[in-house]
Short mmCIF file of C-alpha atoms in Angstrom, two decimals:
data_model
loop_
_atom_site.label_atom_id
_atom_site.label_comp_id
_atom_site.label_asym_id
_atom_site.label_seq_id
_atom_site.Cartn_x
_atom_site.Cartn_y
_atom_site.Cartn_z
CA MET A 1221 -18.69 31.07 17.42
CA VAL A 1222 -16.86 27.72 16.20
CA SER A 1223 -19.02 24.67 16.60
CA LEU A 1224 -17.67 21.10 17.77
CA ASN A 1225 -17.31 19.67 14.49
CA ASP A 1226 -15.06 22.69 13.19
CA LEU A 1227 -12.93 22.30 16.14
CA GLU A 1228 -12.46 18.46 15.31
CA ARG A 1229 -11.98 18.86 12.04
CA MET A 1230 -9.20 21.62 12.54
CA GLN A 1231 -7.41 19.33 15.10
CA GLN A 1232 -7.36 16.75 12.41
CA THR A 1233 -5.81 19.31 9.94
CA ARG A 1234 -3.45 20.14 12.69
CA MET A 1235 -2.44 16.61 13.35
CA LEU A 1236 -2.18 15.70 9.77
CA ILE A 1237 0.07 18.42 8.94
CA GLN A 1238 2.17 17.45 12.15
CA ALA A 1239 2.66 14.00 10.90
CA GLY A 1240 3.91 15.53 7.47
CA LEU A 1241 0.98 14.66 5.00
CA ARG A 1242 1.14 16.45 1.85
CA LEU A 1243 -1.23 19.66 1.78
CA SER A 1244 -3.20 18.54 -1.04
CA ILE A 1245 -4.30 15.57 0.67
CA VAL A 1246 -5.13 17.30 4.09
CA ARG A 1247 -7.25 19.45 1.90
CA ASP A 1248 -9.08 16.45 0.53
CA LEU A 1249 -9.51 15.12 3.73
CA THR A 1250 -10.46 18.08 6.14
CA GLY A 1251 -11.82 20.49 3.34
CA GLU A 1252 -9.91 23.30 5.07
CA SER A 1253 -8.53 26.19 3.02
CA VAL A 1254 -5.71 26.14 0.72
CA LYS A 1255 -4.44 29.18 2.61
CA LEU A 1256 -4.88 28.09 6.15
CA VAL A 1257 -3.26 24.76 5.47
CA ARG A 1258 -0.40 26.42 3.69
CA THR A 1259 -0.31 28.85 6.92
CA TRP A 1260 -0.30 26.24 9.53
CA TRP A 1261 2.50 24.38 7.69
CA LYS A 1262 4.56 27.06 8.02
CA GLU A 1263 3.70 27.61 11.65
CA ILE A 1264 4.38 24.11 12.54
CA HIS A 1265 7.40 22.80 10.49
CA ASN A 1266 8.87 26.51 9.90
CA THR A 1267 9.49 25.44 6.28
CA LYS A 1268 7.61 25.96 3.12
CA PRO A 1269 5.56 22.83 2.29
CA GLN A 1270 6.66 20.54 -0.13
CA ASN A 1271 6.11 20.78 -3.69
CA GLY A 1272 6.21 18.43 -7.05
CA LYS A 1273 3.83 15.91 -8.20
CA LEU A 1274 2.27 13.14 -5.93
CA LYS A 1275 2.80 9.52 -6.05
CA GLU A 1276 0.17 7.68 -8.35
CA SER A 1277 -0.10 4.80 -5.85
CA VAL A 1278 1.44 3.07 -2.55
CA LEU A 1279 4.21 1.12 -5.07
CA GLY A 1280 5.57 4.73 -5.93
CA TYR A 1281 7.05 4.66 -2.12
CA ILE A 1282 8.21 0.94 -2.08
CA LYS A 1283 12.05 0.95 -3.18
CA ASN A 1284 13.14 -1.86 -0.91
CA LYS A 1285 12.20 -4.87 1.12
CA LYS A 1286 12.04 -3.18 4.45
CA MET A 1287 9.51 -0.61 2.79
CA ALA A 1288 7.88 -3.35 0.96
CA ALA A 1289 7.55 -5.04 4.73
CA ASP A 1290 6.62 -2.02 6.54
CA LEU A 1291 3.67 -1.14 4.23
CA SER A 1292 2.35 -4.79 3.85
CA ALA A 1293 2.43 -4.82 7.53
CA PHE A 1294 0.28 -1.63 7.50
CA ALA A 1295 -1.74 -2.53 4.96
CA VAL A 1296 -2.75 -5.69 6.57
CA TYR A 1297 -2.94 -3.99 10.14
CA TYR A 1298 -5.30 -1.44 8.59
CA GLN A 1299 -7.60 -4.13 6.68
CA LYS A 1300 -7.86 -6.12 10.38
CA ALA A 1301 -8.78 -2.89 12.61
CA TYR A 1302 -10.63 -0.61 10.33
CA GLY A 1303 -11.82 -2.73 7.30
CA ILE A 1304 -11.82 -1.33 3.33
CA GLY A 1305 -13.15 2.03 3.02
CA PRO A 1306 -12.44 5.45 1.90
CA PRO A 1307 -9.68 7.15 3.76
CA THR A 1308 -10.76 9.60 6.48
CA ALA A 1309 -8.76 12.04 8.49
CA LYS A 1310 -9.88 10.59 11.96
CA THR A 1311 -9.10 6.83 10.26
CA LEU A 1312 -5.48 7.75 8.72
CA ILE A 1313 -4.62 9.64 12.02
CA SER A 1314 -5.49 6.85 14.41
CA ALA A 1315 -4.10 4.09 12.10
CA HIS A 1316 -1.06 5.88 11.67
CA ALA A 1317 -0.48 6.84 15.57
CA ASP A 1318 -1.39 3.09 16.35
CA PHE A 1319 1.02 1.36 13.89
CA THR A 1320 3.68 3.69 14.54
CA LYS A 1321 3.52 3.12 18.55
CA ILE A 1322 3.47 -0.96 17.98
CA PHE A 1323 5.32 -1.21 14.68
CA GLY A 1324 7.67 1.75 14.37
CA PRO A 1325 7.57 4.85 11.87
CA VAL A 1326 6.07 4.75 8.61
CA ASP A 1327 5.67 7.78 6.16
CA ILE A 1328 1.86 9.26 6.45
CA ASN A 1329 1.80 9.89 2.67
CA ALA A 1330 2.36 6.27 2.15
CA ALA A 1331 0.00 5.04 4.82
CA TYR A 1332 -2.63 7.33 3.20
CA TYR A 1333 -1.83 5.64 -0.29
CA VAL A 1334 -2.30 2.25 1.55
CA ILE A 1335 -5.78 2.81 2.36
CA ARG A 1336 -6.78 4.49 -0.73
CA ASP A 1337 -5.33 1.57 -2.90
CA LEU A 1338 -6.57 -0.92 -0.64
CA GLU A 1339 -10.31 0.57 -1.19
CA HIS A 1340 -10.21 0.80 -4.80
CA HIS A 1341 -8.31 -2.48 -5.31
CA PHE A 1342 -5.36 -0.98 -7.07
CA ILE A 1343 -2.80 -3.36 -5.05
CA VAL A 1344 -3.20 -6.99 -4.30
CA ILE A 1345 -2.39 -8.40 -0.88
CA ARG A 1346 -0.89 -11.99 -1.36
CA ARG A 1347 -0.34 -14.79 1.44
CA CYS A 1348 3.44 -16.15 1.37
CA HIS A 1349 3.23 -19.96 0.83
CA ASP A 1350 6.37 -20.14 3.07
CA CYS A 1351 6.08 -18.07 5.99
CA TYR A 1352 2.31 -17.24 5.80
CA ALA A 1353 2.66 -13.58 6.13
CA SER A 1354 0.48 -11.16 3.95
CA PHE A 1355 2.34 -8.66 1.78
CA ILE A 1356 1.63 -6.33 -1.18
CA TYR A 1357 2.34 -8.28 -4.14
CA ASP A 1358 3.22 -6.66 -7.70
CA THR A 1359 5.32 -8.04 -10.40
CA GLY A 1360 6.67 -4.82 -11.72
CA SER A 1361 9.40 -4.61 -8.82
CA THR A 1362 11.62 -6.78 -7.34
CA ALA A 1363 10.81 -5.50 -4.13
CA THR A 1364 7.02 -6.31 -4.20
CA GLU A 1365 7.44 -9.82 -6.54
CA SER A 1366 8.38 -11.84 -3.63
CA CYS A 1367 7.68 -12.12 0.11
CA PRO A 1368 9.57 -9.33 1.90
CA PHE A 1369 9.47 -11.34 5.34
CA CYS A 1370 11.04 -14.54 4.32
CA ASN A 1371 12.11 -13.47 0.56
CA LYS A 1372 10.37 -16.40 -0.86
CA ASN A 1373 9.81 -15.49 -4.65
CA LEU A 1374 6.27 -16.19 -5.78
CA ARG A 1375 6.95 -14.78 -9.20
CA LYS A 1376 9.52 -17.90 -10.00
CA THR A 1377 7.11 -20.16 -8.19
CA TRP A 1378 4.10 -18.87 -10.15
CA ASP A 1379 5.74 -19.10 -13.66
CA ALA A 1380 7.12 -22.81 -12.82
CA SER A 1381 3.54 -23.60 -12.13
CA LYS A 1382 2.43 -22.12 -15.11
CA ARG A 1383 4.83 -24.04 -17.13
CA ALA A 1384 4.00 -27.33 -15.77
CA LEU A 1385 0.19 -26.56 -16.49
CA LYS A 1386 1.05 -25.95 -20.20
CA ALA A 1387 3.39 -28.87 -20.48
CA SER A 1388 0.51 -31.13 -18.93
CA GLN A 1389 -2.34 -29.46 -21.33
CA SER A 1390 0.13 -29.83 -24.40
CA HIS A 1391 0.01 -33.56 -23.83
CA PHE A 1392 -3.30 -33.63 -23.94
CA SER A 1393 -4.50 -31.53 -26.60
CA THR A 1394 -1.58 -32.91 -29.58
CA PRO A 1395 -3.93 -34.99 -31.74
CA ARG A 1396 -3.02 -38.49 -32.07
CA GLY A 1397 -0.87 -39.43 -35.35
CA SER A 1398 1.33 -36.04 -34.99
CA ASP A 1399 4.89 -36.06 -35.19
CA ALA A 1400 5.12 -34.97 -31.35
CA THR A 1401 6.86 -37.16 -29.05
CA PHE A 1402 6.03 -37.07 -25.31
CA ALA A 1403 8.15 -37.99 -22.40
CA GLY A 1404 7.84 -41.62 -21.25
CA ARG A 1405 6.67 -42.82 -24.47
#
């Protein structure tokens, strides 16, 4: 006889597979066997499951400003609705379904990595100084170095602030009597 917990886990497994979550992640979240998960994938999608290396973080999914905006919106939504904690099958399913109904489709694999990366602080959420939207910030990509909603480049603002701070600090740290010249003297 199957327990209610087993039925719930099987239902979650089916929903994750239907949404297209990579099988290794489905196995990690549900604990189901490789054979069962592969069989269900073939029955649901009528194809073999996708092979290949998994992305290392959500940043691997962000290729353009639209994807940055979508995943930033999902990150903020998830934080507000569920807090920060380890991704579970139940929270991933409900967060993905709710977000998709309200805001439109988002890749469930990317959504999983958003949740995981938030928990482990692999990504930084910044607030734009112009439009006040929160977004995933990373200087390693043109899609994430500025606000994807208003396109304000925080990196340039940040670099200009650092240069101004350095200039003001050098004014005070240069010893008297040196050959340095200062503006305004």
